[in-house]
Amino acid sequence: MPRIHESITAERVMEAVEDSHSSLANPGFCLACGADAEGVEPDARKYECECCGKRAVYGAEELLMMVA
Ligand SMILES: [Zn+2]
């Protein structure tokens, strides 16, 4: 399991998942720098981060399983 940035908490991920259920948003997070990402498929893994350029963006639903 990859190291998860300290700013990405279970609470933050859960909120993003809930938001995505009530809207068409596809939230994700970068595990390397903690940035929010948009337009990320729920089960995405290792997408490129627009902030830091690392392939560390995971979909919120995928992350929920990792932080829960
Ligand atoms: Zn990043």
GROMACS .gro file of C-alpha atoms and ligand atoms in nm:
model
   69
    1MET     CA    1   0.000   0.000   0.000
    2PRO     CA    2   0.142   0.342  -0.095
    3ARG     CA    3   0.211   0.608   0.165
    4ILE     CA    4  -0.084   0.844   0.199
    5HIS     CA    5  -0.024   1.216   0.245
    6GLU     CA    6  -0.103   1.327   0.601
    7SER     CA    7  -0.364   1.580   0.484
    8ILE     CA    8  -0.578   1.302   0.338
    9THR     CA    9  -0.790   1.182   0.626
   10ALA     CA   10  -1.068   0.925   0.627
   11GLU     CA   11  -1.310   1.209   0.701
   12ARG     CA   12  -1.194   1.412   0.402
   13VAL     CA   13  -1.222   1.113   0.170
   14MET     CA   14  -1.565   1.021   0.304
   15GLU     CA   15  -1.692   1.373   0.244
   16ALA     CA   16  -1.567   1.362  -0.113
   17VAL     CA   17  -1.739   1.028  -0.174
   18GLU     CA   18  -2.065   1.161  -0.032
   19ASP     CA   19  -2.042   1.473  -0.249
   20SER     CA   20  -1.979   1.261  -0.555
   21HIS     CA   21  -2.300   1.068  -0.487
   22SER     CA   22  -2.509   1.386  -0.481
   23SER     CA   23  -2.343   1.547  -0.782
   24LEU     CA   24  -2.167   1.449  -1.101
   25ALA     CA   25  -1.829   1.525  -0.955
   26ASN     CA   26  -1.556   1.264  -0.973
   27PRO     CA   27  -1.326   1.358  -0.689
   28GLY     CA   28  -0.987   1.213  -0.627
   29PHE     CA   29  -0.679   1.286  -0.421
   30CYS     CA   30  -0.308   1.287  -0.483
   31LEU     CA   31  -0.138   1.066  -0.226
   32ALA     CA   32   0.196   1.235  -0.284
   33CYS     CA   33   0.108   1.602  -0.223
   34GLY     CA   34  -0.248   1.586  -0.086
   35ALA     CA   35  -0.402   1.790  -0.368
   36ASP     CA   36  -0.765   1.750  -0.471
   37ALA     CA   37  -0.821   1.618  -0.819
   38GLU     CA   38  -1.131   1.637  -1.035
   39GLY     CA   39  -1.262   1.416  -1.312
   40VAL     CA   40  -1.110   1.107  -1.158
   41GLU     CA   41  -1.287   0.777  -1.203
   42PRO     CA   42  -1.396   0.627  -0.868
   43ASP     CA   43  -1.166   0.329  -0.908
   44ALA     CA   44  -0.875   0.524  -1.056
   45ARG     CA   45  -0.524   0.442  -0.944
   46LYS     CA   46  -0.192   0.608  -1.015
   47TYR     CA   47  -0.323   0.889  -1.233
   48GLU     CA   48  -0.089   1.179  -1.294
   49CYS     CA   49  -0.126   1.469  -1.050
   50GLU     CA   50  -0.174   1.815  -1.203
   51CYS     CA   51  -0.006   1.968  -0.899
   52CYS     CA   52   0.310   1.767  -0.845
   53GLY     CA   53   0.323   1.554  -1.160
   54LYS     CA   54   0.354   1.228  -0.972
   55ARG     CA   55   0.141   0.931  -1.066
   56ALA     CA   56  -0.025   0.921  -0.727
   57VAL     CA   57  -0.386   1.028  -0.789
   58TYR     CA   58  -0.646   0.780  -0.667
   59GLY     CA   59  -1.024   0.800  -0.698
   60ALA     CA   60  -1.211   0.885  -0.378
   61GLU     CA   61  -1.393   0.551  -0.359
   62GLU     CA   62  -1.072   0.362  -0.413
   63LEU     CA   63  -0.904   0.564  -0.141
   64LEU     CA   64  -1.189   0.513   0.101
   65MET     CA   65  -1.104   0.145   0.113
   66MET     CA   66  -0.743   0.234   0.190
   67VAL     CA   67  -0.800   0.487   0.467
   68ALA     CA   68  -1.104   0.330   0.635
   69ZN      ZN   69   0.027   1.566  -0.632
   0.00000   0.00000   0.00000
